[in-house]
Amino acid sequence: MIDRATARAAVLAGFPLVNDHPDVAGVLRRPDLLAELGPALAAPYADADVSVVCAPEARGPILGALVAVELGAGLVLVRKDDRNHPGADRRVVSSPTWRGASESFQTRSWDIEPADRVLVVDDWVTTGSSLRAVRSLVLDAGARYVGASVLVRKADDETIDDLAVEWLVHFDEIVGR
Ligand SMILES: O=P(O)(O)OC[C@H]1O[C@H](OP(=O)(O)OP(=O)(O)O)[C@H](O)[C@@H]1O
């Protein structure tokens, strides 16, 4: 059984900064922190009967795969619209993300079934537009959106509540160390 508080403390203390910005790639680069991520991000949903982890690229599927293994779930890729995703037949355009522009995401109808209970995993939430877009793909499939698990929170309370986001570390506490 992992201790999420211990994992959180380790990730918070070790989160590298590049140009004063929290560097997710640097967390993945550290074997000790990488080993904590799957168990820590999965822990809040250990009893949620998750059948599918759904993760938007580019960094979402890295963490999503780690979480899916922990939960005994499958992983569904959500690709951005200009990427190759054979058979993609569902699309959604997000509201503007932190970049100030919308993103277009694509997925495949047979990857998510109405009986699925879906957890969305990504590395970061700011506006929540990416998570909302993925949630809409889940709901369009008739499946149950269980919530989201992210590594870094840079979103307001309303966004966190709306999307039922569990987050491991807060942007402000990383840059404020
Ligand atoms: O809450 P939001 O405002 O939607 O922002 C969160 C998204 O932004 C980042 O992706 P990014 O846009 O950097 O794309 P990439 O991972 O493909 O580089 C991050 O990986 C999330 O997917």
PDB file of C-alpha atoms and ligand atoms in Angstrom:
ATOM      1  CA  MET A   1       0.000   0.000   0.000  1.00  0.00           C
ATOM      2  CA  ILE A   2       1.490   3.329  -0.994  1.00  0.00           C
ATOM      3  CA  ASP A   3       1.473   6.286   1.279  1.00  0.00           C
ATOM      4  CA  ARG A   4       0.211   9.127  -0.914  1.00  0.00           C
ATOM      5  CA  ALA A   5       1.398  11.731   1.583  1.00  0.00           C
ATOM      6  CA  THR A   6       4.941  10.380   1.442  1.00  0.00           C
ATOM      7  CA  ALA A   7       4.880  10.294  -2.352  1.00  0.00           C
ATOM      8  CA  ARG A   8       3.493  13.823  -2.432  1.00  0.00           C
ATOM      9  CA  ALA A   9       6.263  15.103  -0.177  1.00  0.00           C
ATOM     10  CA  ALA A  10       8.931  13.434  -2.314  1.00  0.00           C
ATOM     11  CA  VAL A  11       7.527  14.806  -5.579  1.00  0.00           C
ATOM     12  CA  LEU A  12       7.100  18.277  -4.110  1.00  0.00           C
ATOM     13  CA  ALA A  13      10.649  18.355  -2.753  1.00  0.00           C
ATOM     14  CA  GLY A  14      12.206  16.923  -5.894  1.00  0.00           C
ATOM     15  CA  PHE A  15      10.166  18.649  -8.619  1.00  0.00           C
ATOM     16  CA  PRO A  16      12.803  20.272 -10.828  1.00  0.00           C
ATOM     17  CA  LEU A  17      12.438  23.791 -12.182  1.00  0.00           C
ATOM     18  CA  VAL A  18      13.521  24.834 -15.656  1.00  0.00           C
ATOM     19  CA  ASN A  19      13.561  28.576 -16.213  1.00  0.00           C
ATOM     20  CA  ASP A  20      11.672  28.845 -12.894  1.00  0.00           C
ATOM     21  CA  HIS A  21       8.904  26.602 -14.241  1.00  0.00           C
ATOM     22  CA  PRO A  22       7.992  23.173 -12.799  1.00  0.00           C
ATOM     23  CA  ASP A  23       9.433  20.608 -15.182  1.00  0.00           C
ATOM     24  CA  VAL A  24       7.330  17.473 -15.583  1.00  0.00           C
ATOM     25  CA  ALA A  25       9.986  15.930 -17.832  1.00  0.00           C
ATOM     26  CA  GLY A  26      12.438  16.289 -14.977  1.00  0.00           C
ATOM     27  CA  VAL A  27      10.143  14.368 -12.626  1.00  0.00           C
ATOM     28  CA  LEU A  28       9.893  11.525 -15.169  1.00  0.00           C
ATOM     29  CA  ARG A  29      13.677  11.543 -15.473  1.00  0.00           C
ATOM     30  CA  ARG A  30      14.155  10.679 -11.804  1.00  0.00           C
ATOM     31  CA  PRO A  31      13.709   6.949 -11.147  1.00  0.00           C
ATOM     32  CA  ASP A  32      12.712   7.506  -7.532  1.00  0.00           C
ATOM     33  CA  LEU A  33       9.965   9.987  -8.415  1.00  0.00           C
ATOM     34  CA  LEU A  34       8.794   8.078 -11.494  1.00  0.00           C
ATOM     35  CA  ALA A  35       8.212   5.050  -9.294  1.00  0.00           C
ATOM     36  CA  GLU A  36       5.882   7.076  -7.046  1.00  0.00           C
ATOM     37  CA  LEU A  37       3.661   8.514  -9.763  1.00  0.00           C
ATOM     38  CA  GLY A  38       1.459   5.583 -10.750  1.00  0.00           C
ATOM     39  CA  PRO A  39       0.624   4.491  -7.204  1.00  0.00           C
ATOM     40  CA  ALA A  40       0.186   8.067  -5.960  1.00  0.00           C
ATOM     41  CA  LEU A  41      -2.087   9.193  -8.794  1.00  0.00           C
ATOM     42  CA  ALA A  42      -4.119   5.985  -8.634  1.00  0.00           C
ATOM     43  CA  ALA A  43      -4.590   5.945  -4.846  1.00  0.00           C
ATOM     44  CA  PRO A  44      -7.643   8.255  -4.606  1.00  0.00           C
ATOM     45  CA  TYR A  45      -9.467   5.976  -7.048  1.00  0.00           C
ATOM     46  CA  ALA A  46      -8.358   2.607  -5.695  1.00  0.00           C
ATOM     47  CA  ASP A  47     -11.931   1.686  -4.765  1.00  0.00           C
ATOM     48  CA  ALA A  48     -13.686   3.437  -7.656  1.00  0.00           C
ATOM     49  CA  ASP A  49     -13.937   0.371  -9.885  1.00  0.00           C
ATOM     50  CA  VAL A  50     -12.218   2.170 -12.762  1.00  0.00           C
ATOM     51  CA  SER A  51     -12.236   0.113 -15.964  1.00  0.00           C
ATOM     52  CA  VAL A  52     -10.621   2.641 -18.290  1.00  0.00           C
ATOM     53  CA  VAL A  53      -8.029   5.353 -17.884  1.00  0.00           C
ATOM     54  CA  CYS A  54      -8.397   7.982 -20.577  1.00  0.00           C
ATOM     55  CA  ALA A  55      -5.443  10.284 -21.159  1.00  0.00           C
ATOM     56  CA  PRO A  56      -4.901  13.194 -23.552  1.00  0.00           C
ATOM     57  CA  GLU A  57      -1.578  13.580 -25.245  1.00  0.00           C
ATOM     58  CA  ALA A  58       1.130  14.412 -25.040  1.00  0.00           C
ATOM     59  CA  ARG A  59       2.098  13.772 -21.424  1.00  0.00           C
ATOM     60  CA  GLY A  60      -1.214  12.365 -20.226  1.00  0.00           C
ATOM     61  CA  PRO A  61      -0.662   8.837 -21.577  1.00  0.00           C
ATOM     62  CA  ILE A  62       2.720   8.543 -19.882  1.00  0.00           C
ATOM     63  CA  LEU A  63       1.100   8.971 -16.485  1.00  0.00           C
ATOM     64  CA  GLY A  64      -2.102   7.306 -17.647  1.00  0.00           C
ATOM     65  CA  ALA A  65      -0.332   4.048 -18.386  1.00  0.00           C
ATOM     66  CA  LEU A  66       1.252   4.012 -14.936  1.00  0.00           C
ATOM     67  CA  VAL A  67      -2.116   4.649 -13.298  1.00  0.00           C
ATOM     68  CA  ALA A  68      -3.965   2.114 -15.440  1.00  0.00           C
ATOM     69  CA  VAL A  69      -1.549  -0.627 -14.389  1.00  0.00           C
ATOM     70  CA  GLU A  70      -2.112   0.261 -10.728  1.00  0.00           C
ATOM     71  CA  LEU A  71      -5.890   0.146 -11.099  1.00  0.00           C
ATOM     72  CA  GLY A  72      -6.021  -2.930 -13.320  1.00  0.00           C
ATOM     73  CA  ALA A  73      -7.678  -0.793 -16.004  1.00  0.00           C
ATOM     74  CA  GLY A  74      -7.092  -0.333 -19.712  1.00  0.00           C
ATOM     75  CA  LEU A  75      -5.627   2.803 -21.245  1.00  0.00           C
ATOM     76  CA  VAL A  76      -7.413   4.810 -23.928  1.00  0.00           C
ATOM     77  CA  LEU A  77      -5.402   7.328 -25.893  1.00  0.00           C
ATOM     78  CA  VAL A  78      -6.938  10.693 -26.667  1.00  0.00           C
ATOM     79  CA  ARG A  79      -4.945  12.170 -29.474  1.00  0.00           C
ATOM     80  CA  LYS A  80      -4.792  15.709 -30.733  1.00  0.00           C
ATOM     81  CA  ASP A  81      -6.500  16.138 -34.044  1.00  0.00           C
ATOM     82  CA  ASP A  82      -3.478  16.494 -36.284  1.00  0.00           C
ATOM     83  CA  ARG A  83      -1.997  13.165 -35.097  1.00  0.00           C
ATOM     84  CA  ASN A  84      -2.433   9.731 -36.605  1.00  0.00           C
ATOM     85  CA  HIS A  85      -5.119   7.769 -34.712  1.00  0.00           C
ATOM     86  CA  PRO A  86      -6.432   4.986 -36.983  1.00  0.00           C
ATOM     87  CA  GLY A  87     -10.213   4.715 -36.922  1.00  0.00           C
ATOM     88  CA  ALA A  88     -10.763   7.882 -34.910  1.00  0.00           C
ATOM     89  CA  ASP A  89     -14.470   8.678 -35.223  1.00  0.00           C
ATOM     90  CA  ARG A  90     -15.166  11.028 -32.319  1.00  0.00           C
ATOM     91  CA  ARG A  91     -13.894  14.548 -32.040  1.00  0.00           C
ATOM     92  CA  VAL A  92     -14.269  17.442 -29.671  1.00  0.00           C
ATOM     93  CA  VAL A  93     -12.981  20.999 -29.745  1.00  0.00           C
ATOM     94  CA  SER A  94     -12.061  22.351 -26.337  1.00  0.00           C
ATOM     95  CA  SER A  95     -12.620  25.817 -24.959  1.00  0.00           C
ATOM     96  CA  PRO A  96      -9.398  27.840 -24.949  1.00  0.00           C
ATOM     97  CA  THR A  97      -6.690  26.188 -22.873  1.00  0.00           C
ATOM     98  CA  TRP A  98      -3.882  27.910 -21.005  1.00  0.00           C
ATOM     99  CA  ARG A  99      -2.355  28.579 -24.439  1.00  0.00           C
ATOM    100  CA  GLY A 100      -5.293  30.865 -25.263  1.00  0.00           C
ATOM    101  CA  ALA A 101      -6.532  28.738 -28.155  1.00  0.00           C
ATOM    102  CA  SER A 102      -8.771  25.718 -28.409  1.00  0.00           C
ATOM    103  CA  GLU A 103      -7.446  22.207 -28.939  1.00  0.00           C
ATOM    104  CA  SER A 104      -9.124  19.529 -30.992  1.00  0.00           C
ATOM    105  CA  PHE A 105      -9.080  15.981 -29.571  1.00  0.00           C
ATOM    106  CA  GLN A 106      -9.987  12.695 -31.236  1.00  0.00           C
ATOM    107  CA  THR A 107     -10.846   9.248 -29.963  1.00  0.00           C
ATOM    108  CA  ARG A 108     -12.461   6.024 -31.161  1.00  0.00           C
ATOM    109  CA  SER A 109     -15.993   4.894 -30.362  1.00  0.00           C
ATOM    110  CA  TRP A 110     -15.023   1.278 -29.694  1.00  0.00           C
ATOM    111  CA  ASP A 111     -12.397   2.202 -27.113  1.00  0.00           C
ATOM    112  CA  ILE A 112     -14.984   3.344 -24.527  1.00  0.00           C
ATOM    113  CA  GLU A 113     -18.179   1.423 -23.878  1.00  0.00           C
ATOM    114  CA  PRO A 114     -21.273   2.525 -21.948  1.00  0.00           C
ATOM    115  CA  ALA A 115     -20.430   0.107 -19.141  1.00  0.00           C
ATOM    116  CA  ASP A 116     -17.001   1.671 -18.606  1.00  0.00           C
ATOM    117  CA  ARG A 117     -16.094   3.701 -15.556  1.00  0.00           C
ATOM    118  CA  VAL A 118     -13.522   6.190 -16.759  1.00  0.00           C
ATOM    119  CA  LEU A 119     -10.767   8.040 -14.924  1.00  0.00           C
ATOM    120  CA  VAL A 120      -9.046  10.839 -16.855  1.00  0.00           C
ATOM    121  CA  VAL A 121      -5.333  11.284 -16.180  1.00  0.00           C
ATOM    122  CA  ASP A 122      -3.119  14.172 -17.247  1.00  0.00           C
ATOM    123  CA  ASP A 123       0.034  15.821 -15.995  1.00  0.00           C
ATOM    124  CA  TRP A 124      -1.416  19.276 -15.404  1.00  0.00           C
ATOM    125  CA  VAL A 125      -4.652  21.243 -15.068  1.00  0.00           C
ATOM    126  CA  THR A 126      -4.867  25.006 -15.534  1.00  0.00           C
ATOM    127  CA  THR A 127      -8.087  26.156 -17.221  1.00  0.00           C
ATOM    128  CA  GLY A 128      -9.523  22.646 -17.185  1.00  0.00           C
ATOM    129  CA  SER A 129     -10.429  22.941 -20.863  1.00  0.00           C
ATOM    130  CA  SER A 130      -8.452  19.839 -21.835  1.00  0.00           C
ATOM    131  CA  LEU A 131     -10.017  17.728 -19.078  1.00  0.00           C
ATOM    132  CA  ARG A 132     -13.495  19.046 -19.944  1.00  0.00           C
ATOM    133  CA  ALA A 133     -12.988  18.098 -23.583  1.00  0.00           C
ATOM    134  CA  VAL A 134     -11.951  14.577 -22.616  1.00  0.00           C
ATOM    135  CA  ARG A 135     -14.857  14.308 -20.199  1.00  0.00           C
ATOM    136  CA  SER A 136     -17.235  15.183 -23.029  1.00  0.00           C
ATOM    137  CA  LEU A 137     -15.782  12.354 -25.121  1.00  0.00           C
ATOM    138  CA  VAL A 138     -16.376   9.977 -22.210  1.00  0.00           C
ATOM    139  CA  LEU A 139     -19.962  11.150 -21.754  1.00  0.00           C
ATOM    140  CA  ASP A 140     -20.606  11.021 -25.518  1.00  0.00           C
ATOM    141  CA  ALA A 141     -19.639   7.342 -25.334  1.00  0.00           C
ATOM    142  CA  GLY A 142     -22.359   6.843 -22.713  1.00  0.00           C
ATOM    143  CA  ALA A 143     -19.742   5.876 -20.118  1.00  0.00           C
ATOM    144  CA  ARG A 144     -19.398   7.039 -16.521  1.00  0.00           C
ATOM    145  CA  TYR A 145     -16.909   9.834 -15.805  1.00  0.00           C
ATOM    146  CA  VAL A 146     -15.448   8.941 -12.398  1.00  0.00           C
ATOM    147  CA  GLY A 147     -13.110  11.941 -12.082  1.00  0.00           C
ATOM    148  CA  ALA A 148      -9.589  13.026 -12.928  1.00  0.00           C
ATOM    149  CA  SER A 149      -6.158  12.590 -11.418  1.00  0.00           C
ATOM    150  CA  VAL A 150      -3.357  15.010 -12.259  1.00  0.00           C
ATOM    151  CA  LEU A 151       0.181  15.614 -11.133  1.00  0.00           C
ATOM    152  CA  VAL A 152       0.120  19.430 -10.945  1.00  0.00           C
ATOM    153  CA  ARG A 153      -2.769  21.697 -10.075  1.00  0.00           C
ATOM    154  CA  LYS A 154      -2.738  25.260 -11.397  1.00  0.00           C
ATOM    155  CA  ALA A 155      -6.505  25.576 -11.516  1.00  0.00           C
ATOM    156  CA  ASP A 156      -9.066  27.377  -9.370  1.00  0.00           C
ATOM    157  CA  ASP A 157     -11.399  25.664  -6.905  1.00  0.00           C
ATOM    158  CA  GLU A 158     -14.389  25.840  -9.242  1.00  0.00           C
ATOM    159  CA  THR A 159     -12.513  23.950 -11.947  1.00  0.00           C
ATOM    160  CA  ILE A 160     -11.245  21.345  -9.494  1.00  0.00           C
ATOM    161  CA  ASP A 161     -14.743  20.794  -8.113  1.00  0.00           C
ATOM    162  CA  ASP A 162     -16.452  20.761 -11.496  1.00  0.00           C
ATOM    163  CA  LEU A 163     -14.100  18.107 -12.867  1.00  0.00           C
ATOM    164  CA  ALA A 164     -13.669  16.133  -9.627  1.00  0.00           C
ATOM    165  CA  VAL A 165      -9.888  16.482  -9.880  1.00  0.00           C
ATOM    166  CA  GLU A 166      -7.507  14.823  -7.442  1.00  0.00           C
ATOM    167  CA  TRP A 167      -4.089  16.483  -7.670  1.00  0.00           C
ATOM    168  CA  LEU A 168      -0.758  15.585  -6.169  1.00  0.00           C
ATOM    169  CA  VAL A 169       1.048  18.935  -5.938  1.00  0.00           C
ATOM    170  CA  HIS A 170       0.042  22.562  -6.391  1.00  0.00           C
ATOM    171  CA  PHE A 171       1.936  24.832  -8.778  1.00  0.00           C
ATOM    172  CA  ASP A 172       2.213  27.540  -6.096  1.00  0.00           C
ATOM    173  CA  GLU A 173       3.842  25.231  -3.571  1.00  0.00           C
ATOM    174  CA  ILE A 174       6.419  24.060  -6.113  1.00  0.00           C
ATOM    175  CA  VAL A 175       7.503  27.540  -7.161  1.00  0.00           C
ATOM    176  CA  GLY A 176       7.197  28.792  -3.577  1.00  0.00           C
ATOM    177  CA  ARG A 177       9.623  26.273  -2.058  1.00  0.00           C
TER     178      ARG A 177
HETATM  179  O1  LIG B   1      -6.100  22.959 -18.170  1.00  0.00           O
HETATM  180  P1  LIG B   1      -5.632  23.357 -19.520  1.00  0.00           P
HETATM  181  O2  LIG B   1      -5.590  24.849 -19.723  1.00  0.00           O
HETATM  182  O3  LIG B   1      -6.418  22.654 -20.595  1.00  0.00           O
HETATM  183  O4  LIG B   1      -4.123  22.916 -19.659  1.00  0.00           O
HETATM  184  C1  LIG B   1      -3.704  21.613 -19.356  1.00  0.00           C
HETATM  185  C2  LIG B   1      -3.080  20.953 -20.547  1.00  0.00           C
HETATM  186  O5  LIG B   1      -1.944  21.732 -20.958  1.00  0.00           O
HETATM  187  C3  LIG B   1      -0.831  20.871 -21.098  1.00  0.00           C
HETATM  188  O6  LIG B   1      -0.775  20.371 -22.380  1.00  0.00           O
HETATM  189  P2  LIG B   1      -0.128  21.216 -23.551  1.00  0.00           P
HETATM  190  O7  LIG B   1      -1.105  22.228 -24.041  1.00  0.00           O
HETATM  191  O8  LIG B   1       1.182  21.765 -23.088  1.00  0.00           O
HETATM  192  O9  LIG B   1       0.046  20.144 -24.704  1.00  0.00           O
HETATM  193  P3  LIG B   1       1.126  18.984 -24.885  1.00  0.00           P
HETATM  194  O10 LIG B   1       1.092  18.159 -23.631  1.00  0.00           O
HETATM  195  O11 LIG B   1       0.617  18.255 -26.082  1.00  0.00           O
HETATM  196  O12 LIG B   1       2.437  19.650 -25.101  1.00  0.00           O
HETATM  197  C4  LIG B   1      -1.090  19.749 -20.120  1.00  0.00           C
HETATM  198  O13 LIG B   1      -0.379  18.594 -20.492  1.00  0.00           O
HETATM  199  C5  LIG B   1      -2.578  19.574 -20.174  1.00  0.00           C
HETATM  200  O14 LIG B   1      -2.952  18.619 -21.153  1.00  0.00           O
END
